[in-house]
Amino acid sequence: DVKVTQSSRYLVKRTGEKVFLECVQDMDHENMFWYRQDPGLGLRLIYFSYDVKMKEKGDIPEGYSVSREKKERFSLILESASTNQTSMYLCASSLKGFRGPHNEQFFGPGTRLTVL
Amino acid sequence: SQELEQSPQSLIVQEGKNLTINCTSSKTLYGLYWYKQKYGEGLIFLMMLQKGGEEKSHEKITAKLDEKKQQSSLHITASQPSHAGIYLCGADNKAAGNKLTFGGGTRVLVKP
């Protein structure tokens, strides 16, 4: 079974702090994704990566950066946390498209971040 | 960009009753994924539909994709408390990296 783990289930930070959210997958997936989930807005893609050291902006990249130094690990960084970044953050991974017609994304359990 | 509209946004159903959730796309769907999320947790993949008219079932959950590939429905027969959660549809937009666009979700509550 694919396993996607996230470093914390709950996190409380103060405005202006630098925040690191870590995601690790154990199935050798090429693609990794970071989403945030807010009531009424659904899941929105922040950044994704389809290979080591590769990254692409999603729909809402402002205020975030990412790092993919190893294939299994994808980090989301909030350089200076703000209260409007309080949200549920979900990481996902999937195989690269050319290995099959469609590849579902496997999700981690989520990190609920509160910025005070 | 592709947009997905889910309806209803929430519903309460008596245990044992059936329910249906709809997902409508503004563009032709290349691949349509259904996920379930228990409150405060990650998403669990349910099934994926690709071909117009396709229908898939798993236990008491059936998903269909219409012939025009712009609408999908998820139907639960004889609902149980274990079916409670948030159901999300996601569309594959054919971009590199298999990005998915998600609908807003449908919150399901099953009353015992």
PDB file of C-alpha atoms in Angstrom:
ATOM      1  CA  ASP A   1       0.000   0.000   0.000  1.00  0.00           C
ATOM      2  CA  VAL A   2       1.113   3.521  -0.766  1.00  0.00           C
ATOM      3  CA  LYS A   3       1.862   5.485   2.307  1.00  0.00           C
ATOM      4  CA  VAL A   4       2.040   9.244   2.403  1.00  0.00           C
ATOM      5  CA  THR A   5       3.009  10.723   5.731  1.00  0.00           C
ATOM      6  CA  GLN A   6       3.036  14.308   6.926  1.00  0.00           C
ATOM      7  CA  SER A   7       5.271  15.536   9.715  1.00  0.00           C
ATOM      8  CA  SER A   8       2.549  16.914  11.963  1.00  0.00           C
ATOM      9  CA  ARG A   9      -1.214  16.499  12.328  1.00  0.00           C
ATOM     10  CA  TYR A  10      -1.622  19.768  14.205  1.00  0.00           C
ATOM     11  CA  LEU A  11       0.627  22.810  14.272  1.00  0.00           C
ATOM     12  CA  VAL A  12       0.278  26.205  15.933  1.00  0.00           C
ATOM     13  CA  LYS A  13       2.583  29.023  14.877  1.00  0.00           C
ATOM     14  CA  ARG A  14       2.801  32.761  15.354  1.00  0.00           C
ATOM     15  CA  THR A  15       2.537  35.419  12.678  1.00  0.00           C
ATOM     16  CA  GLY A  16       5.886  36.006  11.019  1.00  0.00           C
ATOM     17  CA  GLU A  17       7.372  32.616  11.885  1.00  0.00           C
ATOM     18  CA  LYS A  18       8.936  30.419   9.210  1.00  0.00           C
ATOM     19  CA  VAL A  19       7.009  27.172   8.934  1.00  0.00           C
ATOM     20  CA  PHE A  20       8.090  23.889   7.370  1.00  0.00           C
ATOM     21  CA  LEU A  21       5.604  21.192   6.452  1.00  0.00           C
ATOM     22  CA  GLU A  22       7.152  17.897   5.457  1.00  0.00           C
ATOM     23  CA  CYS A  23       5.672  15.166   3.303  1.00  0.00           C
ATOM     24  CA  VAL A  24       7.184  11.748   2.645  1.00  0.00           C
ATOM     25  CA  GLN A  25       5.934   8.984   0.337  1.00  0.00           C
ATOM     26  CA  ASP A  26       7.302   5.452   0.186  1.00  0.00           C
ATOM     27  CA  MET A  27       6.176   4.258  -3.255  1.00  0.00           C
ATOM     28  CA  ASP A  28       8.747   5.860  -5.535  1.00  0.00           C
ATOM     29  CA  HIS A  29       6.186   8.259  -7.022  1.00  0.00           C
ATOM     30  CA  GLU A  30       7.469  10.948  -9.335  1.00  0.00           C
ATOM     31  CA  ASN A  31       4.669  13.454  -8.748  1.00  0.00           C
ATOM     32  CA  MET A  32       4.035  15.192  -5.455  1.00  0.00           C
ATOM     33  CA  PHE A  33       1.514  17.895  -4.608  1.00  0.00           C
ATOM     34  CA  TRP A  34       0.657  20.353  -1.864  1.00  0.00           C
ATOM     35  CA  TYR A  35      -2.945  21.527  -1.406  1.00  0.00           C
ATOM     36  CA  ARG A  36      -4.745  23.621   1.121  1.00  0.00           C
ATOM     37  CA  GLN A  37      -8.336  22.956   2.042  1.00  0.00           C
ATOM     38  CA  ASP A  38     -10.673  25.633   3.355  1.00  0.00           C
ATOM     39  CA  PRO A  39     -14.416  25.509   4.036  1.00  0.00           C
ATOM     40  CA  GLY A  40     -16.384  26.554   0.984  1.00  0.00           C
ATOM     41  CA  LEU A  41     -13.283  26.695  -1.221  1.00  0.00           C
ATOM     42  CA  GLY A  42     -12.480  23.002  -1.544  1.00  0.00           C
ATOM     43  CA  LEU A  43      -8.948  21.826  -2.303  1.00  0.00           C
ATOM     44  CA  ARG A  44      -6.668  24.308  -4.005  1.00  0.00           C
ATOM     45  CA  LEU A  45      -3.298  23.383  -5.447  1.00  0.00           C
ATOM     46  CA  ILE A  46      -0.369  25.376  -4.055  1.00  0.00           C
ATOM     47  CA  TYR A  47       2.632  23.752  -5.726  1.00  0.00           C
ATOM     48  CA  PHE A  48       3.493  20.484  -7.353  1.00  0.00           C
ATOM     49  CA  SER A  49       6.611  18.671  -8.433  1.00  0.00           C
ATOM     50  CA  TYR A  50       7.035  15.998 -11.077  1.00  0.00           C
ATOM     51  CA  ASP A  51      10.669  15.215 -10.420  1.00  0.00           C
ATOM     52  CA  VAL A  52      13.484  15.866  -7.999  1.00  0.00           C
ATOM     53  CA  LYS A  53      14.425  19.542  -7.934  1.00  0.00           C
ATOM     54  CA  MET A  54      11.491  20.342 -10.231  1.00  0.00           C
ATOM     55  CA  LYS A  55       8.608  22.469  -9.057  1.00  0.00           C
ATOM     56  CA  GLU A  56       5.681  24.246 -10.614  1.00  0.00           C
ATOM     57  CA  LYS A  57       3.253  26.762  -9.246  1.00  0.00           C
ATOM     58  CA  GLY A  58      -0.286  25.698  -8.699  1.00  0.00           C
ATOM     59  CA  ASP A  59      -3.301  27.946  -8.391  1.00  0.00           C
ATOM     60  CA  ILE A  60      -2.354  29.759  -5.172  1.00  0.00           C
ATOM     61  CA  PRO A  61       1.477  29.819  -4.757  1.00  0.00           C
ATOM     62  CA  GLU A  62       1.729  33.281  -3.177  1.00  0.00           C
ATOM     63  CA  GLY A  63       3.275  33.214   0.275  1.00  0.00           C
ATOM     64  CA  TYR A  64       4.608  29.672  -0.160  1.00  0.00           C
ATOM     65  CA  SER A  65       7.707  27.967  -1.495  1.00  0.00           C
ATOM     66  CA  VAL A  66       8.627  24.304  -1.871  1.00  0.00           C
ATOM     67  CA  SER A  67      11.657  22.085  -1.900  1.00  0.00           C
ATOM     68  CA  ARG A  68      12.183  18.658  -3.487  1.00  0.00           C
ATOM     69  CA  GLU A  69      15.758  17.533  -2.888  1.00  0.00           C
ATOM     70  CA  LYS A  70      14.903  13.829  -2.721  1.00  0.00           C
ATOM     71  CA  LYS A  71      12.300  11.896  -4.656  1.00  0.00           C
ATOM     72  CA  GLU A  72      10.407  10.751  -1.570  1.00  0.00           C
ATOM     73  CA  ARG A  73      10.236  14.099   0.207  1.00  0.00           C
ATOM     74  CA  PHE A  74       8.379  17.289  -0.685  1.00  0.00           C
ATOM     75  CA  SER A  75       8.486  20.233   1.696  1.00  0.00           C
ATOM     76  CA  LEU A  76       6.170  23.211   1.862  1.00  0.00           C
ATOM     77  CA  ILE A  77       7.616  26.375   3.351  1.00  0.00           C
ATOM     78  CA  LEU A  78       5.789  29.399   4.669  1.00  0.00           C
ATOM     79  CA  GLU A  79       8.494  32.048   4.740  1.00  0.00           C
ATOM     80  CA  SER A  80       6.585  34.363   7.057  1.00  0.00           C
ATOM     81  CA  ALA A  81       3.351  32.844   8.292  1.00  0.00           C
ATOM     82  CA  SER A  82       0.225  34.979   8.275  1.00  0.00           C
ATOM     83  CA  THR A  83      -3.187  34.410   9.805  1.00  0.00           C
ATOM     84  CA  ASN A  84      -4.778  33.885   6.372  1.00  0.00           C
ATOM     85  CA  GLN A  85      -2.583  30.819   5.987  1.00  0.00           C
ATOM     86  CA  THR A  86      -4.470  29.074   8.758  1.00  0.00           C
ATOM     87  CA  SER A  87      -5.800  26.023   6.955  1.00  0.00           C
ATOM     88  CA  MET A  88      -5.688  22.282   6.463  1.00  0.00           C
ATOM     89  CA  TYR A  89      -2.681  21.331   4.317  1.00  0.00           C
ATOM     90  CA  LEU A  90      -2.754  18.098   2.354  1.00  0.00           C
ATOM     91  CA  CYS A  91       0.098  16.416   0.552  1.00  0.00           C
ATOM     92  CA  ALA A  92      -0.402  13.894  -2.252  1.00  0.00           C
ATOM     93  CA  SER A  93       1.693  11.795  -4.589  1.00  0.00           C
ATOM     94  CA  SER A  94       1.133   9.866  -7.811  1.00  0.00           C
ATOM     95  CA  LEU A  95       2.975   8.016 -10.530  1.00  0.00           C
ATOM     96  CA  LYS A  96       3.993   9.966 -13.575  1.00  0.00           C
ATOM     97  CA  GLY A  97       1.353   9.936 -16.292  1.00  0.00           C
ATOM     98  CA  PHE A  98       3.198   8.061 -18.966  1.00  0.00           C
ATOM     99  CA  ARG A  99       3.333   4.923 -16.863  1.00  0.00           C
ATOM    100  CA  GLY A 100      -0.395   4.462 -17.195  1.00  0.00           C
ATOM    101  CA  PRO A 101      -3.423   6.219 -18.631  1.00  0.00           C
ATOM    102  CA  HIS A 102      -4.469   7.684 -15.319  1.00  0.00           C
ATOM    103  CA  ASN A 103      -2.905   7.577 -11.942  1.00  0.00           C
ATOM    104  CA  GLU A 104      -4.810   8.470  -8.852  1.00  0.00           C
ATOM    105  CA  GLN A 105      -3.267  10.685  -6.228  1.00  0.00           C
ATOM    106  CA  PHE A 106      -2.638   9.231  -2.798  1.00  0.00           C
ATOM    107  CA  PHE A 107      -3.101  11.635   0.073  1.00  0.00           C
ATOM    108  CA  GLY A 108      -1.483  12.082   3.441  1.00  0.00           C
ATOM    109  CA  PRO A 109      -3.562  12.583   6.617  1.00  0.00           C
ATOM    110  CA  GLY A 110      -3.227  16.369   6.518  1.00  0.00           C
ATOM    111  CA  THR A 111      -1.721  19.021   8.773  1.00  0.00           C
ATOM    112  CA  ARG A 112      -4.050  21.465  10.429  1.00  0.00           C
ATOM    113  CA  LEU A 113      -2.059  24.676  10.765  1.00  0.00           C
ATOM    114  CA  THR A 114      -3.200  27.542  12.946  1.00  0.00           C
ATOM    115  CA  VAL A 115      -1.371  30.859  12.698  1.00  0.00           C
ATOM    116  CA  LEU A 116      -1.988  33.179  15.632  1.00  0.00           C
TER     117      LEU A 116
ATOM    118  CA  SER B   1      -9.398  26.678 -16.548  1.00  0.00           C
ATOM    119  CA  GLN B   2     -11.573  23.758 -15.688  1.00  0.00           C
ATOM    120  CA  GLU B   3     -14.171  24.194 -12.962  1.00  0.00           C
ATOM    121  CA  LEU B   4     -16.062  21.511 -11.118  1.00  0.00           C
ATOM    122  CA  GLU B   5     -19.378  22.149  -9.426  1.00  0.00           C
ATOM    123  CA  GLN B   6     -20.630  19.673  -6.841  1.00  0.00           C
ATOM    124  CA  SER B   7     -24.185  19.413  -5.615  1.00  0.00           C
ATOM    125  CA  PRO B   8     -25.536  19.355  -3.069  1.00  0.00           C
ATOM    126  CA  GLN B   9     -23.011  21.042  -0.807  1.00  0.00           C
ATOM    127  CA  SER B  10     -24.296  18.987   2.089  1.00  0.00           C
ATOM    128  CA  LEU B  11     -26.973  16.468   2.814  1.00  0.00           C
ATOM    129  CA  ILE B  12     -28.402  14.539   5.718  1.00  0.00           C
ATOM    130  CA  VAL B  13     -29.835  11.122   5.003  1.00  0.00           C
ATOM    131  CA  GLN B  14     -31.542   8.555   7.206  1.00  0.00           C
ATOM    132  CA  GLU B  15     -29.604   5.321   7.588  1.00  0.00           C
ATOM    133  CA  GLY B  16     -30.754   2.812   5.005  1.00  0.00           C
ATOM    134  CA  LYS B  17     -31.771   5.452   2.459  1.00  0.00           C
ATOM    135  CA  ASN B  18     -30.080   6.099  -0.863  1.00  0.00           C
ATOM    136  CA  LEU B  19     -28.255   9.270  -1.815  1.00  0.00           C
ATOM    137  CA  THR B  20     -26.788  10.821  -4.958  1.00  0.00           C
ATOM    138  CA  ILE B  21     -24.061  13.425  -5.391  1.00  0.00           C
ATOM    139  CA  ASN B  22     -23.446  15.213  -8.677  1.00  0.00           C
ATOM    140  CA  CYS B  23     -20.293  16.667 -10.177  1.00  0.00           C
ATOM    141  CA  THR B  24     -20.554  18.914 -13.242  1.00  0.00           C
ATOM    142  CA  SER B  25     -17.628  20.137 -15.284  1.00  0.00           C
ATOM    143  CA  SER B  26     -17.310  23.261 -17.398  1.00  0.00           C
ATOM    144  CA  LYS B  27     -15.194  21.266 -19.868  1.00  0.00           C
ATOM    145  CA  THR B  28     -15.057  17.729 -21.203  1.00  0.00           C
ATOM    146  CA  LEU B  29     -13.642  15.442 -18.569  1.00  0.00           C
ATOM    147  CA  TYR B  30     -10.465  13.582 -19.419  1.00  0.00           C
ATOM    148  CA  GLY B  31     -10.560  11.576 -16.225  1.00  0.00           C
ATOM    149  CA  LEU B  32     -12.868  11.948 -13.243  1.00  0.00           C
ATOM    150  CA  TYR B  33     -11.844  10.821  -9.762  1.00  0.00           C
ATOM    151  CA  TRP B  34     -14.031  10.360  -6.701  1.00  0.00           C
ATOM    152  CA  TYR B  35     -12.544  10.634  -3.241  1.00  0.00           C
ATOM    153  CA  LYS B  36     -13.926  10.359   0.257  1.00  0.00           C
ATOM    154  CA  GLN B  37     -12.585  12.301   3.218  1.00  0.00           C
ATOM    155  CA  LYS B  38     -13.380  11.558   6.810  1.00  0.00           C
ATOM    156  CA  TYR B  39     -13.594  14.696   8.905  1.00  0.00           C
ATOM    157  CA  GLY B  40     -10.157  16.134   9.604  1.00  0.00           C
ATOM    158  CA  GLU B  41      -8.297  13.472   7.658  1.00  0.00           C
ATOM    159  CA  GLY B  42      -6.784  12.870   4.233  1.00  0.00           C
ATOM    160  CA  LEU B  43      -8.596  11.774   1.085  1.00  0.00           C
ATOM    161  CA  ILE B  44      -9.250   8.152   0.221  1.00  0.00           C
ATOM    162  CA  PHE B  45      -9.500   7.241  -3.462  1.00  0.00           C
ATOM    163  CA  LEU B  46     -12.820   5.591  -4.373  1.00  0.00           C
ATOM    164  CA  MET B  47     -12.823   5.174  -8.146  1.00  0.00           C
ATOM    165  CA  MET B  48     -11.932   6.749 -11.458  1.00  0.00           C
ATOM    166  CA  LEU B  49     -14.007   7.086 -14.616  1.00  0.00           C
ATOM    167  CA  GLN B  50     -12.652   7.753 -18.045  1.00  0.00           C
ATOM    168  CA  LYS B  51     -15.021   6.719 -20.805  1.00  0.00           C
ATOM    169  CA  GLY B  52     -18.344   8.278 -21.691  1.00  0.00           C
ATOM    170  CA  GLY B  53     -21.179   6.184 -20.244  1.00  0.00           C
ATOM    171  CA  GLU B  54     -18.824   4.327 -17.927  1.00  0.00           C
ATOM    172  CA  GLU B  55     -20.143   3.017 -14.620  1.00  0.00           C
ATOM    173  CA  LYS B  56     -18.186   1.504 -11.747  1.00  0.00           C
ATOM    174  CA  SER B  57     -19.301   0.040  -8.453  1.00  0.00           C
ATOM    175  CA  HIS B  58     -17.592  -0.846  -5.228  1.00  0.00           C
ATOM    176  CA  GLU B  59     -19.669  -2.321  -2.447  1.00  0.00           C
ATOM    177  CA  LYS B  60     -22.633   0.045  -2.132  1.00  0.00           C
ATOM    178  CA  ILE B  61     -21.129   2.942  -4.065  1.00  0.00           C
ATOM    179  CA  THR B  62     -21.719   3.429  -7.793  1.00  0.00           C
ATOM    180  CA  ALA B  63     -20.211   6.160  -9.934  1.00  0.00           C
ATOM    181  CA  LYS B  64     -21.245   7.049 -13.466  1.00  0.00           C
ATOM    182  CA  LEU B  65     -19.872   9.334 -16.149  1.00  0.00           C
ATOM    183  CA  ASP B  66     -22.345  10.637 -18.695  1.00  0.00           C
ATOM    184  CA  GLU B  67     -21.954  10.107 -22.429  1.00  0.00           C
ATOM    185  CA  LYS B  68     -20.825  13.671 -23.018  1.00  0.00           C
ATOM    186  CA  LYS B  69     -18.195  13.339 -20.291  1.00  0.00           C
ATOM    187  CA  GLN B  70     -19.186  16.524 -18.508  1.00  0.00           C
ATOM    188  CA  GLN B  71     -21.130  15.171 -15.561  1.00  0.00           C
ATOM    189  CA  SER B  72     -20.592  12.419 -13.052  1.00  0.00           C
ATOM    190  CA  SER B  73     -22.765  11.108 -10.262  1.00  0.00           C
ATOM    191  CA  LEU B  74     -21.964   9.116  -7.153  1.00  0.00           C
ATOM    192  CA  HIS B  75     -24.772   7.002  -5.761  1.00  0.00           C
ATOM    193  CA  ILE B  76     -24.792   5.265  -2.386  1.00  0.00           C
ATOM    194  CA  THR B  77     -27.349   2.548  -1.815  1.00  0.00           C
ATOM    195  CA  ALA B  78     -28.739   1.803   1.657  1.00  0.00           C
ATOM    196  CA  SER B  79     -26.471   4.304   3.402  1.00  0.00           C
ATOM    197  CA  GLN B  80     -24.702   3.437   6.650  1.00  0.00           C
ATOM    198  CA  PRO B  81     -23.018   5.621   9.286  1.00  0.00           C
ATOM    199  CA  SER B  82     -19.663   4.577   7.779  1.00  0.00           C
ATOM    200  CA  HIS B  83     -20.618   6.461   4.607  1.00  0.00           C
ATOM    201  CA  ALA B  84     -20.536   9.780   6.446  1.00  0.00           C
ATOM    202  CA  GLY B  85     -17.830  12.192   5.356  1.00  0.00           C
ATOM    203  CA  ILE B  86     -16.963  14.607   2.591  1.00  0.00           C
ATOM    204  CA  TYR B  87     -17.060  13.389  -0.991  1.00  0.00           C
ATOM    205  CA  LEU B  88     -14.953  15.190  -3.560  1.00  0.00           C
ATOM    206  CA  CYS B  89     -14.722  14.860  -7.298  1.00  0.00           C
ATOM    207  CA  GLY B  90     -11.477  15.679  -9.080  1.00  0.00           C
ATOM    208  CA  ALA B  91     -10.800  16.152 -12.780  1.00  0.00           C
ATOM    209  CA  ASP B  92      -7.610  15.315 -14.605  1.00  0.00           C
ATOM    210  CA  ASN B  93      -6.741  18.238 -16.851  1.00  0.00           C
ATOM    211  CA  LYS B  94      -4.154  16.365 -18.920  1.00  0.00           C
ATOM    212  CA  ALA B  95      -1.365  18.659 -17.783  1.00  0.00           C
ATOM    213  CA  ALA B  96       2.079  17.418 -16.928  1.00  0.00           C
ATOM    214  CA  GLY B  97       2.244  16.019 -13.460  1.00  0.00           C
ATOM    215  CA  ASN B  98      -1.359  14.789 -13.404  1.00  0.00           C
ATOM    216  CA  LYS B  99      -2.756  17.880 -11.745  1.00  0.00           C
ATOM    217  CA  LEU B 100      -6.296  17.511 -10.519  1.00  0.00           C
ATOM    218  CA  THR B 101      -8.911  20.209 -10.145  1.00  0.00           C
ATOM    219  CA  PHE B 102     -11.347  19.487  -7.318  1.00  0.00           C
ATOM    220  CA  GLY B 103     -14.956  20.335  -6.718  1.00  0.00           C
ATOM    221  CA  GLY B 104     -16.005  22.020  -3.490  1.00  0.00           C
ATOM    222  CA  GLY B 105     -17.048  18.762  -1.859  1.00  0.00           C
ATOM    223  CA  THR B 106     -20.316  17.343  -0.539  1.00  0.00           C
ATOM    224  CA  ARG B 107     -20.674  16.810   3.190  1.00  0.00           C
ATOM    225  CA  VAL B 108     -22.738  13.708   3.975  1.00  0.00           C
ATOM    226  CA  LEU B 109     -24.232  12.963   7.358  1.00  0.00           C
ATOM    227  CA  VAL B 110     -26.037   9.663   7.955  1.00  0.00           C
ATOM    228  CA  LYS B 111     -28.544   9.677  10.784  1.00  0.00           C
ATOM    229  CA  PRO B 112     -28.864   6.350  12.616  1.00  0.00           C
TER     230      PRO B 112
END
